[in-house]
Amino acid sequence: MSATSCNHAKEADRFTADRPRVQWHDQALWFVRAKRDAAAHAVEEWEQLRETASQIKRHTLARLPEYLEQFEENALRLGAQVHWARDADEHNRIVLRILQQHGVHKLVKSKSMLTEECHLNPFLEQHGIEVVDTDLGERIVQLRDQPPSHIVLPAIHIKKEEVGQLFHQCLGTESGATDPKYLTEAARGHLREKFLEAQAGLSGVNFAVAETGGVIVCTNEGNADLGTSLPRLHIACVGIEKIVPRAADLAVFLRLLARSATGQPITTYTSHFHGPIPGGELHIVLVDNGRSRIRADRQFWESLKCIRCGACLNTCPVYRRSGGYSYQHTIPGPIGSVLGPLQDAKKNYSLPYACSLCGSCTDVCPVKVPLHHQLLTWRGEIVRRGLLPWRKWLEMKVVSWVLRNRRRYQWSGKLAGWAVRWTPRWMLYNRLNDWGKSRELPEFPRKSFRELYRNRNGRNQ
Amino acid sequence: MAETSRDTILQSLRAARLESVELPELDPSWSQFADPRARFAQVLESVGGRCLSAADLQDVNRQLAQRTEFQQAKWIGSTVAGVDRVNFDVMGVGDPHELEQLDFFVAMGQFAIAENGAVWVSDAQVPHRALWFIVQHLVLIVPADQIVHNLHQAYQRLRFDHAEFGLLIAGPSKTADIEQSLVIGAHGPRSLTVILL
């Protein structure tokens, strides 16, 4: 666990300093949100699908141990090998062992937030394995030595000019090139070579089906698929919450997933891996890493329903204007702000406050995670656990003391009106007043509502 | 013997009891279309694919001959008998890496889905699963009477009782990872044509 804590507001300052970029980022995500809306509204039974998906998840999480065993049994029957990892460290060691046993030193990888969570790449690199992220967005951030800033759109914070410069340095494209088509073509050529050289492919998993023992991977680029169909070795890393009971349940989730993520009716490729490639091996690593603890938490277990579509990030007014890195957590945005403190409450105490409680995340969530309710619940928890910084704690105490008593409330109104009128500006707007950083205090009326009301009633009588 | 991670995880899951709900019933009649064929074509085109209709194999050949990517293709493979100009024996390939030079590939798709423009294909139809992804241009021939309305009906048809790779393909490979600009041809095929026969 990290000893230092992250302050979302401070981290966001770095991003918000560049105002045109904030606006650009905000609009790029809003564009995705609008596409999601159009796709969702075109499905008549959308709300029924959400409710059904939520119930399937609830049912599955309740019977998770049984379904995991059923999944394992079926996966083994199909010829896959199943590994269990308690935590990130064990997961990384299992993957390394499999790779070393097969003499692999070149690995291609497709998107997996789980391996980001486990910091698999640096671990494998330390052990001399070349790891190439093959999703275009992930490759861009990997070449910049950055983590993804979004769970579905990893390079959403990077401009095409920056990609052009990066590719000029790393892939030898023409200097000053910014055309996405040209840059994508260059990446295609570069990654084709990596695909052809790779001795193993590693993928994340969107769904694991208990009834059949299969794992399902969704991509638009076809990178997970190409990366696991050339080499003879495929390692699939799965969080234990990714289980669904029946193959038929996939219909519900697949109809929701791509529409919620990018507004597409379905991703270009939905690969169903049942057993290994002929003559090869499929290793499935089931990872807990805190999930069993979250499941046992009466307040926050519903966060395990998440299918990582990213809709809550795209709609969140705070995420859109503060960027993924301000969260300093593998998964940013509303869902990350619930999961972050579950992983490390001390480090991530500020994330539940990176929220205006507008509730939009809850409205768009395809599996009905009550996100803003969970964020509010977390705020209470943060206070109860004494994790709030003293200044914020003190402010809350004072406000609560004032609001609890009628007379104190009335007098504070008068006092505030007087103070704002007569206090010199430098005393009001300084670094102690976070609220006044980008806002002006309102002009205080001379009479309070209560006084106006009393006067008016007096006249009427 | 030391406790395994499997035991630890399952035990900690069993230690916490969650209130269960019944597994919901699914309704295969969700999202039906008056003209599934027209809907399929429309959705496929909207995701960057192309939908054609052909009367017979001769008609398929005639329509393929009109396509620029077919005319320009150097190496053409097919698992459908009777396709013209085939000069690459995909069945004879031992190592899938050799498929890298393949420009054009024609295969059968099992069925199509009207709701999302996807076609189901599987390992059963090809010698190497890499074929679906490595080729530059892909053509899938789907019997015109094999179009289901939605994904629920698709999964009613599918059986996963033995080791096999299967997938839904909806359009050509694509990405929008650079400033949300859609680019067709990310890692996989640069074009997808579905011919309803």
PDB file of C-alpha atoms in Angstrom, chain B residues 47-173:
ATOM      1  CA  VAL B  47     -19.885  -0.079 -39.540  1.00  0.00           C
ATOM      2  CA  GLY B  48     -17.779   0.138 -42.701  1.00  0.00           C
ATOM      3  CA  GLY B  49     -18.625  -3.218 -44.319  1.00  0.00           C
ATOM      4  CA  ARG B  50     -20.241  -3.920 -47.663  1.00  0.00           C
ATOM      5  CA  CYS B  51     -23.264  -6.116 -48.282  1.00  0.00           C
ATOM      6  CA  LEU B  52     -23.965  -7.654 -51.694  1.00  0.00           C
ATOM      7  CA  SER B  53     -26.505 -10.162 -52.940  1.00  0.00           C
ATOM      8  CA  ALA B  54     -25.738 -12.873 -55.455  1.00  0.00           C
ATOM      9  CA  ALA B  55     -27.955 -15.383 -57.249  1.00  0.00           C
ATOM     10  CA  ASP B  56     -25.344 -18.119 -57.558  1.00  0.00           C
ATOM     11  CA  LEU B  57     -21.586 -18.733 -57.514  1.00  0.00           C
ATOM     12  CA  GLN B  58     -21.226 -17.443 -61.050  1.00  0.00           C
ATOM     13  CA  ASP B  59     -22.820 -14.229 -59.916  1.00  0.00           C
ATOM     14  CA  VAL B  60     -20.389 -14.110 -56.962  1.00  0.00           C
ATOM     15  CA  ASN B  61     -17.447 -14.394 -59.361  1.00  0.00           C
ATOM     16  CA  ARG B  62     -18.878 -11.724 -61.609  1.00  0.00           C
ATOM     17  CA  GLN B  63     -19.312  -9.313 -58.705  1.00  0.00           C
ATOM     18  CA  LEU B  64     -15.880 -10.084 -57.248  1.00  0.00           C
ATOM     19  CA  ALA B  65     -14.281  -9.363 -60.613  1.00  0.00           C
ATOM     20  CA  GLN B  66     -15.674  -5.830 -60.417  1.00  0.00           C
ATOM     21  CA  ARG B  67     -14.009  -5.067 -57.087  1.00  0.00           C
ATOM     22  CA  THR B  68     -10.750  -3.126 -57.291  1.00  0.00           C
ATOM     23  CA  GLU B  69      -9.201  -4.930 -54.322  1.00  0.00           C
ATOM     24  CA  PHE B  70      -9.905  -8.253 -56.064  1.00  0.00           C
ATOM     25  CA  GLN B  71      -8.468  -7.032 -59.358  1.00  0.00           C
ATOM     26  CA  GLN B  72      -5.343  -5.786 -57.606  1.00  0.00           C
ATOM     27  CA  ALA B  73      -4.899  -8.827 -55.353  1.00  0.00           C
ATOM     28  CA  LYS B  74      -1.756 -10.830 -56.030  1.00  0.00           C
ATOM     29  CA  TRP B  75      -2.542 -13.805 -53.809  1.00  0.00           C
ATOM     30  CA  ILE B  76      -6.104 -15.027 -53.510  1.00  0.00           C
ATOM     31  CA  GLY B  77      -7.271 -17.873 -51.284  1.00  0.00           C
ATOM     32  CA  SER B  78     -10.652 -19.451 -50.747  1.00  0.00           C
ATOM     33  CA  THR B  79     -12.279 -22.254 -48.811  1.00  0.00           C
ATOM     34  CA  VAL B  80     -15.336 -21.990 -51.043  1.00  0.00           C
ATOM     35  CA  ALA B  81     -15.049 -24.205 -54.110  1.00  0.00           C
ATOM     36  CA  GLY B  82     -15.583 -22.511 -57.467  1.00  0.00           C
ATOM     37  CA  VAL B  83     -14.173 -19.051 -56.722  1.00  0.00           C
ATOM     38  CA  ASP B  84     -12.209 -17.732 -59.711  1.00  0.00           C
ATOM     39  CA  ARG B  85      -8.535 -16.717 -59.745  1.00  0.00           C
ATOM     40  CA  VAL B  86      -7.642 -18.632 -56.576  1.00  0.00           C
ATOM     41  CA  ASN B  87      -3.865 -19.064 -56.617  1.00  0.00           C
ATOM     42  CA  PHE B  88      -3.022 -19.583 -52.940  1.00  0.00           C
ATOM     43  CA  ASP B  89      -3.726 -22.964 -51.367  1.00  0.00           C
ATOM     44  CA  VAL B  90      -4.687 -22.029 -47.800  1.00  0.00           C
ATOM     45  CA  MET B  91      -5.370 -25.678 -46.968  1.00  0.00           C
ATOM     46  CA  GLY B  92      -1.773 -26.565 -47.795  1.00  0.00           C
ATOM     47  CA  VAL B  93      -0.295 -23.986 -45.401  1.00  0.00           C
ATOM     48  CA  GLY B  94       1.422 -25.535 -42.370  1.00  0.00           C
ATOM     49  CA  ASP B  95       2.594 -22.416 -40.549  1.00  0.00           C
ATOM     50  CA  PRO B  96       0.028 -19.602 -40.290  1.00  0.00           C
ATOM     51  CA  HIS B  97       2.833 -17.017 -40.594  1.00  0.00           C
ATOM     52  CA  GLU B  98       2.949 -17.902 -44.316  1.00  0.00           C
ATOM     53  CA  LEU B  99      -0.532 -16.392 -44.657  1.00  0.00           C
ATOM     54  CA  GLU B 100       0.983 -12.927 -44.259  1.00  0.00           C
ATOM     55  CA  GLN B 101       1.256 -12.486 -48.036  1.00  0.00           C
ATOM     56  CA  LEU B 102      -2.402 -13.350 -48.660  1.00  0.00           C
ATOM     57  CA  ASP B 103      -4.287 -10.411 -50.172  1.00  0.00           C
ATOM     58  CA  PHE B 104      -7.765 -11.778 -50.549  1.00  0.00           C
ATOM     59  CA  PHE B 105      -9.690 -14.564 -48.850  1.00  0.00           C
ATOM     60  CA  VAL B 106     -13.183 -15.934 -49.470  1.00  0.00           C
ATOM     61  CA  ALA B 107     -14.941 -18.158 -46.909  1.00  0.00           C
ATOM     62  CA  MET B 108     -18.421 -19.173 -45.863  1.00  0.00           C
ATOM     63  CA  GLY B 109     -20.073 -17.456 -42.918  1.00  0.00           C
ATOM     64  CA  GLN B 110     -22.511 -19.624 -40.952  1.00  0.00           C
ATOM     65  CA  PHE B 111     -25.193 -17.072 -40.285  1.00  0.00           C
ATOM     66  CA  ALA B 112     -25.730 -13.332 -40.044  1.00  0.00           C
ATOM     67  CA  ILE B 113     -27.372 -11.163 -37.370  1.00  0.00           C
ATOM     68  CA  ALA B 114     -29.722  -8.404 -38.503  1.00  0.00           C
ATOM     69  CA  GLU B 115     -29.542  -6.373 -35.298  1.00  0.00           C
ATOM     70  CA  ASN B 116     -25.793  -5.687 -35.318  1.00  0.00           C
ATOM     71  CA  GLY B 117     -24.477  -6.570 -38.772  1.00  0.00           C
ATOM     72  CA  ALA B 118     -22.309  -9.433 -37.495  1.00  0.00           C
ATOM     73  CA  VAL B 119     -21.537 -12.790 -39.135  1.00  0.00           C
ATOM     74  CA  TRP B 120     -20.648 -15.948 -37.194  1.00  0.00           C
ATOM     75  CA  VAL B 121     -17.643 -17.930 -38.425  1.00  0.00           C
ATOM     76  CA  SER B 122     -15.538 -20.638 -36.812  1.00  0.00           C
ATOM     77  CA  ASP B 123     -12.370 -22.725 -36.994  1.00  0.00           C
ATOM     78  CA  ALA B 124     -14.427 -25.495 -38.570  1.00  0.00           C
ATOM     79  CA  GLN B 125     -14.381 -23.586 -41.861  1.00  0.00           C
ATOM     80  CA  VAL B 126     -10.653 -22.773 -42.093  1.00  0.00           C
ATOM     81  CA  PRO B 127      -7.294 -24.503 -41.600  1.00  0.00           C
ATOM     82  CA  HIS B 128      -5.937 -21.586 -39.506  1.00  0.00           C
ATOM     83  CA  ARG B 129      -7.866 -19.106 -37.377  1.00  0.00           C
ATOM     84  CA  ALA B 130      -5.291 -16.439 -38.305  1.00  0.00           C
ATOM     85  CA  LEU B 131      -6.962 -16.278 -41.728  1.00  0.00           C
ATOM     86  CA  TRP B 132      -9.815 -14.180 -40.329  1.00  0.00           C
ATOM     87  CA  PHE B 133      -7.380 -11.497 -39.181  1.00  0.00           C
ATOM     88  CA  ILE B 134      -4.217 -11.643 -41.251  1.00  0.00           C
ATOM     89  CA  VAL B 135      -5.660 -11.274 -44.740  1.00  0.00           C
ATOM     90  CA  GLN B 136      -5.901  -7.808 -46.336  1.00  0.00           C
ATOM     91  CA  HIS B 137      -9.450  -8.223 -47.699  1.00  0.00           C
ATOM     92  CA  LEU B 138     -12.074 -10.657 -46.474  1.00  0.00           C
ATOM     93  CA  VAL B 139     -15.229 -11.892 -48.205  1.00  0.00           C
ATOM     94  CA  LEU B 140     -17.835 -13.943 -46.359  1.00  0.00           C
ATOM     95  CA  ILE B 141     -20.559 -15.749 -48.261  1.00  0.00           C
ATOM     96  CA  VAL B 142     -23.660 -16.290 -46.130  1.00  0.00           C
ATOM     97  CA  PRO B 143     -26.773 -18.217 -47.233  1.00  0.00           C
ATOM     98  CA  ALA B 144     -29.492 -15.584 -47.527  1.00  0.00           C
ATOM     99  CA  ASP B 145     -31.936 -17.653 -45.495  1.00  0.00           C
ATOM    100  CA  GLN B 146     -29.480 -17.757 -42.584  1.00  0.00           C
ATOM    101  CA  ILE B 147     -30.180 -14.370 -41.021  1.00  0.00           C
ATOM    102  CA  VAL B 148     -31.386 -14.229 -37.429  1.00  0.00           C
ATOM    103  CA  HIS B 149     -32.953 -11.141 -35.906  1.00  0.00           C
ATOM    104  CA  ASN B 150     -30.763 -10.654 -32.870  1.00  0.00           C
ATOM    105  CA  LEU B 151     -27.988 -11.965 -30.624  1.00  0.00           C
ATOM    106  CA  HIS B 152     -30.403 -13.874 -28.400  1.00  0.00           C
ATOM    107  CA  GLN B 153     -31.431 -15.990 -31.357  1.00  0.00           C
ATOM    108  CA  ALA B 154     -27.787 -16.344 -32.368  1.00  0.00           C
ATOM    109  CA  TYR B 155     -26.859 -17.921 -29.036  1.00  0.00           C
ATOM    110  CA  GLN B 156     -29.863 -20.247 -29.263  1.00  0.00           C
ATOM    111  CA  ARG B 157     -28.249 -21.658 -32.419  1.00  0.00           C
ATOM    112  CA  LEU B 158     -24.711 -21.933 -31.119  1.00  0.00           C
ATOM    113  CA  ARG B 159     -23.348 -24.947 -29.240  1.00  0.00           C
ATOM    114  CA  PHE B 160     -20.056 -24.749 -27.391  1.00  0.00           C
ATOM    115  CA  ASP B 161     -19.581 -28.390 -26.485  1.00  0.00           C
ATOM    116  CA  HIS B 162     -16.138 -29.021 -27.939  1.00  0.00           C
ATOM    117  CA  ALA B 163     -12.842 -27.179 -28.375  1.00  0.00           C
ATOM    118  CA  GLU B 164     -13.299 -24.719 -31.189  1.00  0.00           C
ATOM    119  CA  PHE B 165     -12.625 -21.079 -31.911  1.00  0.00           C
ATOM    120  CA  GLY B 166     -15.578 -19.075 -33.172  1.00  0.00           C
ATOM    121  CA  LEU B 167     -16.219 -15.407 -33.627  1.00  0.00           C
ATOM    122  CA  LEU B 168     -18.589 -12.694 -34.669  1.00  0.00           C
ATOM    123  CA  ILE B 169     -17.212 -10.370 -37.333  1.00  0.00           C
ATOM    124  CA  ALA B 170     -18.967  -7.041 -37.840  1.00  0.00           C
ATOM    125  CA  GLY B 171     -17.194  -4.987 -40.468  1.00  0.00           C
ATOM    126  CA  PRO B 172     -13.516  -4.433 -41.315  1.00  0.00           C
ATOM    127  CA  SER B 173     -10.838  -3.997 -38.665  1.00  0.00           C
TER     128      SER B 173
END
